[in-house]
Tab-separated table of C-alpha atoms and ligand atoms in Angstrom:
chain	number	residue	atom	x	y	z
A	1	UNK	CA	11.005	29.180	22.175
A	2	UNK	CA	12.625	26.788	19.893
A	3	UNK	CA	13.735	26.137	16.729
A	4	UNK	CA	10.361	25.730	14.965
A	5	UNK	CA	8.122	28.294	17.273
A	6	UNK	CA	6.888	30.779	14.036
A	7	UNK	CA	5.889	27.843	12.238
A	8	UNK	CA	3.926	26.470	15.161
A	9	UNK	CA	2.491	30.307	15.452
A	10	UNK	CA	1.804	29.823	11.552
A	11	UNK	CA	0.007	26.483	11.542
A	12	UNK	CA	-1.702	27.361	14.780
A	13	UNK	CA	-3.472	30.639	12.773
A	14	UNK	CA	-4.005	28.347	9.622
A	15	UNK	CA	-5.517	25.402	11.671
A	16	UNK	CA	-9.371	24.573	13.151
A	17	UNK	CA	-8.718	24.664	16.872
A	18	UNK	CA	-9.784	21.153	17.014
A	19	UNK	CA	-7.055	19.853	14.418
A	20	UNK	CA	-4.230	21.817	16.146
A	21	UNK	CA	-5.183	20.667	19.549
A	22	UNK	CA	-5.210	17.319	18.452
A	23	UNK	CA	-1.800	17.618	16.452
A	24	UNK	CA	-0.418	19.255	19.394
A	25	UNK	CA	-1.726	17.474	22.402
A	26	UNK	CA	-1.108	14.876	24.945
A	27	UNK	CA	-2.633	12.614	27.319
A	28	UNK	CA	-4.015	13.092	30.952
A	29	UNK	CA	-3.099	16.206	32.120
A	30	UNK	CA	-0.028	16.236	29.517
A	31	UNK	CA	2.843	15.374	31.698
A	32	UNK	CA	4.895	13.150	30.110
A	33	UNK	CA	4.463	16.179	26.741
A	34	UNK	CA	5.596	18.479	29.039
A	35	UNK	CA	8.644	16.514	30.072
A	36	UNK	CA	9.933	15.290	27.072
A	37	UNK	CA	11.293	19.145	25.880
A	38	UNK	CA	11.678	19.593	29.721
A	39	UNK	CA	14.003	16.584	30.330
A	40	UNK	CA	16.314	18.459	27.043
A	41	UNK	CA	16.406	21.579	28.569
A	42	UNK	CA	17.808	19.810	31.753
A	43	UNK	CA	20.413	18.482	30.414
A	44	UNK	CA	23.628	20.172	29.135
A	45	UNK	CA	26.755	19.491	26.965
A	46	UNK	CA	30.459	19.970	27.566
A	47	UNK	CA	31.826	21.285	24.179
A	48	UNK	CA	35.371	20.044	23.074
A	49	UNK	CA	37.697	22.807	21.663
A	50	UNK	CA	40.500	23.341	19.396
A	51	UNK	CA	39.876	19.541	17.315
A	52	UNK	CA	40.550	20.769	13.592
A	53	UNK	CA	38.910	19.060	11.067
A	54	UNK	CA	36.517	19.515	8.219
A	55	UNK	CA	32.578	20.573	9.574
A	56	UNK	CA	30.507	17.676	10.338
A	57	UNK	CA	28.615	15.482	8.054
A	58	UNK	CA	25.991	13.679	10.217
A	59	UNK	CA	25.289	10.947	8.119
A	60	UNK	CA	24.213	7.532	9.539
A	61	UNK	CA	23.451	3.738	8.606
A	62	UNK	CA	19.788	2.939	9.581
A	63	UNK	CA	18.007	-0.577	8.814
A	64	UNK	CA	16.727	0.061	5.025
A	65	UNK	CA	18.494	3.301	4.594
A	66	UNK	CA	22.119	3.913	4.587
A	67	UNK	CA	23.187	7.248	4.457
A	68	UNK	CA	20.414	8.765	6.275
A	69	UNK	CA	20.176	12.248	7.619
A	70	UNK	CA	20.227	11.254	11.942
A	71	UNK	CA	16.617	12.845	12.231
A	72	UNK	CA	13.867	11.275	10.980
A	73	UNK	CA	10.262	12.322	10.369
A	74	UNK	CA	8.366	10.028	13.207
A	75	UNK	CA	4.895	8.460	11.935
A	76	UNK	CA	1.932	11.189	12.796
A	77	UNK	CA	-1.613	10.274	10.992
A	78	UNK	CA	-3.753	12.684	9.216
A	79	UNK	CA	-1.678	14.544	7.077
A	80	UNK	CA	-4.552	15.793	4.891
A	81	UNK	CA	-5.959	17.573	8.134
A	82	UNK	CA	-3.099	19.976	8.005
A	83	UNK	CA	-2.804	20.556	4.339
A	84	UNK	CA	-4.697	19.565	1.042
A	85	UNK	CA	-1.497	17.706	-0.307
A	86	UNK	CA	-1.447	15.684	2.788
A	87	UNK	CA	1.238	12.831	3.137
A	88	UNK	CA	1.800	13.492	-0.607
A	89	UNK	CA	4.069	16.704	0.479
A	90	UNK	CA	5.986	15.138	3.925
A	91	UNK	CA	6.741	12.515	1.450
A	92	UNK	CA	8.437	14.899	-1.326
A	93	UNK	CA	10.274	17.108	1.398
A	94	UNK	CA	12.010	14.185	3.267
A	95	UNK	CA	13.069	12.385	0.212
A	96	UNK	CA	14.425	16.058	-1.370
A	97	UNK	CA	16.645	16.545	2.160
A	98	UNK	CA	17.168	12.581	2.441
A	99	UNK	CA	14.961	11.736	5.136
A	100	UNK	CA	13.751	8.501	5.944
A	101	UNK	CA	10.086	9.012	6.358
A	102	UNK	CA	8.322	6.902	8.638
A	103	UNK	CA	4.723	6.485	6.861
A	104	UNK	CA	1.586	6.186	9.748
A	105	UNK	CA	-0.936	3.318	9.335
A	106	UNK	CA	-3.560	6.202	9.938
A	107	UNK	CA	-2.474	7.904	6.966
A	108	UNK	CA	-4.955	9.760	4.816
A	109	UNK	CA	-2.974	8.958	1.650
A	110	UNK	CA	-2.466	4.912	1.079
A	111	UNK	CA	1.330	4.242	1.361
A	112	UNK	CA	2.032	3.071	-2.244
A	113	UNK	CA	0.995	6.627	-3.475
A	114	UNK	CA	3.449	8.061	-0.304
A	115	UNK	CA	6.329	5.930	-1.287
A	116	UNK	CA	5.957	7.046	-5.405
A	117	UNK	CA	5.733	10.611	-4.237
A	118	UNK	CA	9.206	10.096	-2.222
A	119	UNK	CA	10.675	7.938	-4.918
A	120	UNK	CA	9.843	10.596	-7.625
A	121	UNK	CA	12.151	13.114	-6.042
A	122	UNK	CA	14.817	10.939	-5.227
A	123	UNK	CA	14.352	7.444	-6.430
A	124	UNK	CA	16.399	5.550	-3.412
A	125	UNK	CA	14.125	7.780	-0.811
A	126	UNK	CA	13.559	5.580	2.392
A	127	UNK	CA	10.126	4.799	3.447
A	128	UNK	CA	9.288	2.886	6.720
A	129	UNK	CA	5.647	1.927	7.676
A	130	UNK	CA	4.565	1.891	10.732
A	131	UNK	CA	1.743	-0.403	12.057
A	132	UNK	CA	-0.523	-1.463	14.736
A	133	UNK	CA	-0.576	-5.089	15.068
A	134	UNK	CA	-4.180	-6.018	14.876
A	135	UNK	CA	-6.112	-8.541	16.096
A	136	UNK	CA	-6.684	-10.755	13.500
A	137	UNK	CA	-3.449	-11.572	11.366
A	138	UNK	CA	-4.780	-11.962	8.340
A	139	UNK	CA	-5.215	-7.552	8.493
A	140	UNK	CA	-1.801	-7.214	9.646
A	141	UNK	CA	-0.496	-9.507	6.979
A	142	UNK	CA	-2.451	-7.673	4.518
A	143	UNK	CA	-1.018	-3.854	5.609
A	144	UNK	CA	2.653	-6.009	5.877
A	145	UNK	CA	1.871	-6.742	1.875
A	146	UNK	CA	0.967	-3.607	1.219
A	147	UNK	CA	4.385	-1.801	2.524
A	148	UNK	CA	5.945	-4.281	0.770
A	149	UNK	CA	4.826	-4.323	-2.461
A	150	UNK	CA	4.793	-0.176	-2.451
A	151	UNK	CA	8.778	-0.263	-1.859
A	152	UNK	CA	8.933	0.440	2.011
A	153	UNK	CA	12.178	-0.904	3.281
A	154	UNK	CA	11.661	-1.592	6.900
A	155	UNK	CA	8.238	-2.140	9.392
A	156	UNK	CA	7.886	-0.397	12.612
A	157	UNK	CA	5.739	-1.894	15.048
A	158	UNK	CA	4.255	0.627	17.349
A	159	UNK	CA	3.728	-1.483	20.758
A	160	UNK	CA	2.621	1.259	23.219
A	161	UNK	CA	-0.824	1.316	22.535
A	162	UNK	CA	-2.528	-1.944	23.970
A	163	UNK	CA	-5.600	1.025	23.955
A	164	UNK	CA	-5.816	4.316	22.913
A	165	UNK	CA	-4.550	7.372	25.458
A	166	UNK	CA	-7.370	9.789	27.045
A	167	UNK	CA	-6.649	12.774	24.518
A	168	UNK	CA	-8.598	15.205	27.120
A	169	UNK	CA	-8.696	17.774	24.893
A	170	UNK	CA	-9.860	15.925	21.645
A	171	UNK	CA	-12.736	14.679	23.996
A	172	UNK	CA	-13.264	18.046	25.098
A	173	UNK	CA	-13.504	19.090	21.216
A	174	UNK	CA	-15.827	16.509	20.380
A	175	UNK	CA	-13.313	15.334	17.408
A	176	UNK	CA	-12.881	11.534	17.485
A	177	UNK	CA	-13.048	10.621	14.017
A	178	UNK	CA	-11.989	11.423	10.578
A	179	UNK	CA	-14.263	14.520	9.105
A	180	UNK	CA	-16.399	13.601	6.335
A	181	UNK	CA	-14.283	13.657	3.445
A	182	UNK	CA	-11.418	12.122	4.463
A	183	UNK	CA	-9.927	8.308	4.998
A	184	UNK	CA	-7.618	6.374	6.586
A	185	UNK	CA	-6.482	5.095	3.314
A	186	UNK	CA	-4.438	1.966	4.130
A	187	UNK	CA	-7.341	0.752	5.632
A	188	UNK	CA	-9.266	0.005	2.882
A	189	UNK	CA	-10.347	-3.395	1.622
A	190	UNK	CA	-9.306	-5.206	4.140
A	191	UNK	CA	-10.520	-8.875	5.591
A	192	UNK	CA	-13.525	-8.303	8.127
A	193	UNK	CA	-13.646	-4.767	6.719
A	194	UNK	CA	-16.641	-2.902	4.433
A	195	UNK	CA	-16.049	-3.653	0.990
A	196	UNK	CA	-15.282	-0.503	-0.611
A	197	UNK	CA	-14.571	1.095	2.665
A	198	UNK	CA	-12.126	1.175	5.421
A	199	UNK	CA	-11.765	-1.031	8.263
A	200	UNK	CA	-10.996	0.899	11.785
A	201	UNK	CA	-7.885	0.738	13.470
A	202	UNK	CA	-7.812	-1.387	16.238
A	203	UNK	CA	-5.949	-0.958	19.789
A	204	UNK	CA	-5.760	-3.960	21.912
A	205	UNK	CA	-4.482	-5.146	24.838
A	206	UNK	CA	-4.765	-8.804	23.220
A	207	UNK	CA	-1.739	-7.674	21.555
A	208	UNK	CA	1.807	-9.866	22.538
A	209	UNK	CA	5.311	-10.708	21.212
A	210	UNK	CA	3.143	-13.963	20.045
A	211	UNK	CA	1.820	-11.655	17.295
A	212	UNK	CA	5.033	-10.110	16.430
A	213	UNK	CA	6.854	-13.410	16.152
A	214	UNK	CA	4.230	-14.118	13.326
A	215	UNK	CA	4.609	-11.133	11.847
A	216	UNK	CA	8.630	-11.247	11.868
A	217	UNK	CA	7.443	-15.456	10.131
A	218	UNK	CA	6.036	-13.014	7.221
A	219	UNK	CA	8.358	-10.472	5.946
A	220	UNK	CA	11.747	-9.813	5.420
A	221	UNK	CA	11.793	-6.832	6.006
A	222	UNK	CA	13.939	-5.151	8.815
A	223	UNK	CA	11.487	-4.428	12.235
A	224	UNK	CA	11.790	-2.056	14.522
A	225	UNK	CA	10.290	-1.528	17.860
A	226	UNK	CA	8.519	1.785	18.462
A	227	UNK	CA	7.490	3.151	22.313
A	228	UNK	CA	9.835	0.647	24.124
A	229	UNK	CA	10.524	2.560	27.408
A	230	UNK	CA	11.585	-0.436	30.173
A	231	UNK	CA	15.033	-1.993	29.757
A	232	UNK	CA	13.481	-5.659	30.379
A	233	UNK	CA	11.391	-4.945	27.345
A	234	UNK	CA	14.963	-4.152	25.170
A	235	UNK	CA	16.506	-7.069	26.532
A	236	UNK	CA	13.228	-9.005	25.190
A	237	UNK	CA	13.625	-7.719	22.010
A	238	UNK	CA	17.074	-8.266	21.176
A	239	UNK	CA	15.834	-11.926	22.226
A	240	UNK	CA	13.345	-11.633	19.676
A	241	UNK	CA	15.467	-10.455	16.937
A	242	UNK	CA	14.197	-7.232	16.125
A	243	UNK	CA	16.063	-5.000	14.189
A	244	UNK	CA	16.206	-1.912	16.262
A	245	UNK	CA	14.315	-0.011	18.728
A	246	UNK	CA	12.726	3.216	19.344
A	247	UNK	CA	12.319	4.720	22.728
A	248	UNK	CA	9.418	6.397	22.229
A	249	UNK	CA	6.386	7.770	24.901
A	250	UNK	CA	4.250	8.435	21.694
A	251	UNK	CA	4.791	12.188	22.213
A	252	UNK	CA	3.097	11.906	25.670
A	253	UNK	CA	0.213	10.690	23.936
A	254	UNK	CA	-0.299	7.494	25.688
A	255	UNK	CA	0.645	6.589	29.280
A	256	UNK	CA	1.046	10.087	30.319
A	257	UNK	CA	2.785	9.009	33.636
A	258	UNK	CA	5.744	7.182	30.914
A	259	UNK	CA	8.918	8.930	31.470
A	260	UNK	CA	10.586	11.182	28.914
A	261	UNK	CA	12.615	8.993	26.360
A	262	UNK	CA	15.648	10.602	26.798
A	263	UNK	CA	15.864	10.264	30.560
A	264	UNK	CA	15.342	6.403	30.473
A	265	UNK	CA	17.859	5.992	26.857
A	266	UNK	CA	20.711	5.751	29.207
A	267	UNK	CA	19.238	3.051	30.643
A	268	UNK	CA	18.295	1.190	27.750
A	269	UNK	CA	21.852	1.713	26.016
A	270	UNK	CA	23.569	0.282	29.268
A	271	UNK	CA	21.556	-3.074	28.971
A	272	UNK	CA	21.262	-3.440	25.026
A	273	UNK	CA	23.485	-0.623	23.749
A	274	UNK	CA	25.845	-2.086	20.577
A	275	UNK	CA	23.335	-4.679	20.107
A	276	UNK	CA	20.686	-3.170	17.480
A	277	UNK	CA	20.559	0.347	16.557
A	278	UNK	CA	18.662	2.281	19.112
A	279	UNK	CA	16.415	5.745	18.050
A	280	UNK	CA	13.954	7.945	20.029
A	281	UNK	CA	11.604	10.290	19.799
A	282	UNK	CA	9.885	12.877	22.007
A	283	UNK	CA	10.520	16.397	22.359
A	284	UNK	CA	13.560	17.014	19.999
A	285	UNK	CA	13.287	20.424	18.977
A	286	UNK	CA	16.873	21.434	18.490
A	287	UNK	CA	20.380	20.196	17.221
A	288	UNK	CA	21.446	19.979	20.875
A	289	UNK	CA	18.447	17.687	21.604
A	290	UNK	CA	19.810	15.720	18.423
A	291	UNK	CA	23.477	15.808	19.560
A	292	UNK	CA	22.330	14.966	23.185
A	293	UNK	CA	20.272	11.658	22.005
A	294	UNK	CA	23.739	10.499	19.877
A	295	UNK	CA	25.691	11.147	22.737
A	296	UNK	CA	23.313	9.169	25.184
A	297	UNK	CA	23.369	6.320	22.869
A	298	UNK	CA	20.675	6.956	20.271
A	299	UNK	CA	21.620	6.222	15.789
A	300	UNK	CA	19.226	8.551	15.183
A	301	UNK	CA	16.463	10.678	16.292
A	302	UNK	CA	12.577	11.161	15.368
A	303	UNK	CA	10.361	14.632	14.824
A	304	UNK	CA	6.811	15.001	14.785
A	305	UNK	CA	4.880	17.248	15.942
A	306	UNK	CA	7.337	20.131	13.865
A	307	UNK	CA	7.067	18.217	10.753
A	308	UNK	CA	2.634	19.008	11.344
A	309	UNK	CA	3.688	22.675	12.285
A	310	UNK	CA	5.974	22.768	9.026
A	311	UNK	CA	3.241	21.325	6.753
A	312	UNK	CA	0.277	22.764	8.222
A	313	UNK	CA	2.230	26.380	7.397
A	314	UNK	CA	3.390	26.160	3.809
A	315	UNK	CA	2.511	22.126	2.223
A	316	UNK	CA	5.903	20.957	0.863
A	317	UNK	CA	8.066	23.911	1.550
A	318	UNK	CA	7.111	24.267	5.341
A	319	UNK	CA	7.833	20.574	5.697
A	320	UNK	CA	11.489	21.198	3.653
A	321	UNK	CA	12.113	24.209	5.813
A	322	UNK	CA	11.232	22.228	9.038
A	323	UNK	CA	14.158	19.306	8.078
A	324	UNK	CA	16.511	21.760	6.654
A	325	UNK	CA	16.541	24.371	9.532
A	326	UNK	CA	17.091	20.681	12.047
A	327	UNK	CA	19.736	19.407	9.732
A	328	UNK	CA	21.523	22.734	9.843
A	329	UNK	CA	21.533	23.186	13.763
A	330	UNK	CA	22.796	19.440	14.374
A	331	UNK	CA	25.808	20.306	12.105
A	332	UNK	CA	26.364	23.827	14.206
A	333	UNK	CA	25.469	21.883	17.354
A	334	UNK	CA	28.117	19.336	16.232
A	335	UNK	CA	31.089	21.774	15.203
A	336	UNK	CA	29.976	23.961	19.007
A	337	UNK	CA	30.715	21.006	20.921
A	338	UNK	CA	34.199	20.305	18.577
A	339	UNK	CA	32.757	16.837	17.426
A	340	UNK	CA	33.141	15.412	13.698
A	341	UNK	CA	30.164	13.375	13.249
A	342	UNK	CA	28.252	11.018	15.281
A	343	UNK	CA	30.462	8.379	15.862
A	344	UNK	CA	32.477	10.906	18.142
A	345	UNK	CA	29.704	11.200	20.498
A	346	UNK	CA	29.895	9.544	23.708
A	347	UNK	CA	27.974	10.107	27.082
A	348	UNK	CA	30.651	12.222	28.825
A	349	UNK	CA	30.099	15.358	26.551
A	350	UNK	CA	26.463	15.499	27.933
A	351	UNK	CA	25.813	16.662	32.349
A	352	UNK	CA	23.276	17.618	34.203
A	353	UNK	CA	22.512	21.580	33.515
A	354	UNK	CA	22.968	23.204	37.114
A	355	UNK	CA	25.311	20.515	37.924
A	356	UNK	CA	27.342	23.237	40.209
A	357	UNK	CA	31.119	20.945	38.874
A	358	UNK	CA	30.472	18.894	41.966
A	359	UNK	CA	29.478	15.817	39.304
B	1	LIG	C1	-0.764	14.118	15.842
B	1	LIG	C2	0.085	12.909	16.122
B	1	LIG	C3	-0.236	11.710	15.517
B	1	LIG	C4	0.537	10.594	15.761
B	1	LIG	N1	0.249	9.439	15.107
B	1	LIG	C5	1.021	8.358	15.302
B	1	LIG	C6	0.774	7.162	14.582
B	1	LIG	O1	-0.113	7.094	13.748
B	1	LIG	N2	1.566	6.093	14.841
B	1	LIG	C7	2.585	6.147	15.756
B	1	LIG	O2	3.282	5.155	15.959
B	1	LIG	N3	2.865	7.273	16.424
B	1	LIG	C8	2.109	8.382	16.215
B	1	LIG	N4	2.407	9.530	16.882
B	1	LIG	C9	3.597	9.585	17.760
B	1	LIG	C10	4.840	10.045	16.980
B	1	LIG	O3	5.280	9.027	16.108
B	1	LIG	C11	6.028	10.363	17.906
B	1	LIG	O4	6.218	9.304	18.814
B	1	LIG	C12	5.877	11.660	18.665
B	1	LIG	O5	5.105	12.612	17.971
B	1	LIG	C13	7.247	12.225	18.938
B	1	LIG	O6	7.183	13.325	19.716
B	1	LIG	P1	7.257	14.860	19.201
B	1	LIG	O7	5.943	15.160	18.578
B	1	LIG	O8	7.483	15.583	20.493
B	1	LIG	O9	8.432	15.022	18.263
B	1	LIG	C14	1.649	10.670	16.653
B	1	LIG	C15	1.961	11.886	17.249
B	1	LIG	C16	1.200	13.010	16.984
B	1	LIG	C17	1.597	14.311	17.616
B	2	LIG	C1	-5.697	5.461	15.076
B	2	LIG	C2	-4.918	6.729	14.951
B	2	LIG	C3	-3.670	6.687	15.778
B	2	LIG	C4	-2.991	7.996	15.794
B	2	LIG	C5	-2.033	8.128	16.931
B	2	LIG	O1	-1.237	7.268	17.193
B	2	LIG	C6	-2.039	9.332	17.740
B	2	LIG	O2	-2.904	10.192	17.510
B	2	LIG	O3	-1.173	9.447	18.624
């Protein structure tokens, strides 16, 4: 059970087998998926009592959007798959409960229309794109142009994927492409690519800080790291200059042996922590999980699999009830544990769950 279950019952009736297991599955024999709600449920916090004080307002300053809500909606491709109005109605929910959206590269809807539909509802709604770095620079420059000149205000630059996990059960399910019908829309008209058409997405192990230090040469825009799990890697970035990490195992989508992100953050925040904002993603399900992350050193969390099973059941509104129900159990997990926002988190409210006192 968790915070989100009838709307994963609802999308999971609504949805072609094939779409939901690929929405909800993971690599290998889904380890690392398992872990990553597992490694929450292990953990436990020690709430404070008695503080006073008005009820918390979680708000926090992320690169390209101050005043953000502390979860954000983590890039997942193929919006359109779970609903006709696609990215087009993750976009208009997060920008109504001011959430910065992270847009996917493998979106079905191009990310100009994405950002209008945020910016339409609220018209300083935060819009990240995230992006594969790709071979040849001239297509990641062209994508980088793109999320510019459609308003995004920061990149994120998904590194975890040098090639693409063994989804066992989309193999089993035959589903490895688009269906007819539908389009990776970003990818269109692009160098090397069909003219007219769209170029694939490519995943390669060719793929180094070389590329990213061109890519930081290009844009001004804030980057951020996304599926950074070994503290050597931080402490490379920070000597890169990036603007912020996210430990991320890409929803136990990729190395399925990767361990869950919140049971290597305290790692991370020891040997970078107070340098550049840290985030993660990977099994938050709950306000706790939210309040857990702060504590352990996170700015701000990801969701993404919920947002699917929040769209998938009702467009727009499932997506608005998905970040509303999240928003209102970090402020109750907040108040429980007697803390007044997330600057009055720190790593002794969370212990081991079973820890018998002897810790
Ligand atoms: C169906 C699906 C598609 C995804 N697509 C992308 C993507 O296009 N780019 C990316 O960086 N991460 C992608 N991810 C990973 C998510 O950004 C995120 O790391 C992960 O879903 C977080 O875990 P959670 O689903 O347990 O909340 C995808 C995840 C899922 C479930
Ligand atoms: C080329 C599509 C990438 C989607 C992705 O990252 C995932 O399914 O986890």
């Amino acid at each position: 059970m968790n915070l989100f279950a009838d709307l994963h019952d609802r999308a999971k009736e609504l949805l072609e087998p094939a779409i939901h297991d690929y929405y909800a599955g993971g690599a290998a024999d889904e380890f690392a998926l398992a872990d990553n709600e597992n490694s929450f449920a292990r953990l436990a916090l020690l709430p404070r009592m008695l503080r006073g004080g008005p009820p918390p307002e979680p708000r926090v300053d992320l690169p390209g959007a101050p005043g953000a809500a502390p979860v954000l909606v983590a890039p997942t491709a193929f919006h359109r798959l779970a609903h006709p109005e696609g990215e087009l109605a993750t976009a208009r929910a997060a920008a109504a409960t001011g959430t910065v959206l992270i847009s996917s590269m493998a979106a079905t809807t191009a990310v100009d229309e994405v950002v209008a539909a945020a910016r339409e509802v609220r018209s300083d709604a935060a819009v990240w794109f995230q992006l594969y770095l790709q071979p040849d620079p001239e297509v990641t420059a062209r994508l980088v142009e793109r999320a510019e000149s459609a308003g995004c205000t920061a990149l994120v630059v998904t590194v975890d994927s040098p090639v693409f996990g063994d989804h066992v059960r989309d193999r089993r399910n035959g589903f490895h492409d688009l269906p007819p019908g539908y389009e990776a829309a970003n990818m269109r008209d692009l160098p090397g690519g069909p003219p007219g058409g769209t170029r694939d997405i490519e995943m390669s192990p060719e793929i180094s800080w070389r590329h990213l230090e061109v890519l930081r040469a290009t844009t001004a825009l804030p980057v951020l790291l996304k599926g950074i799990l070994h503290p050597d890697d931080a402490h490379l970035a920070v000597a890169q200059g990036v603007d912020g990490i996210i430990v991320s195992n890409h929803g136990g989508r990729q190395l399925d042996a990767a361990p869950a992100p919140i049971d290597v953050l305290p790692r991370i925040t020891r040997a970078i922590g107070g340098t550049l904002p840290l985030l993660l993603d990977g099994g938050v399900r709950r306000g706790t999980d939210v309040v857990t992350a702060l504590a352990l050193g996170a700015e701000a969390v990801g969701i993404g699999r919920p947002v699917l099973w929040g769209l998938a059941a009702d467009g727009e509104k499932g997506v608005r009830e998905v970040l509303d129900r999240i928003g209102a159990d970090v402020v109750r997990a907040m108040a429980l544990c007697g803390v007044r926002g997330p600057d009055d988190l720190t790593a002794n409210l969370v212990v081991p769950r079973g820890f018998g006192g002897l810790r």
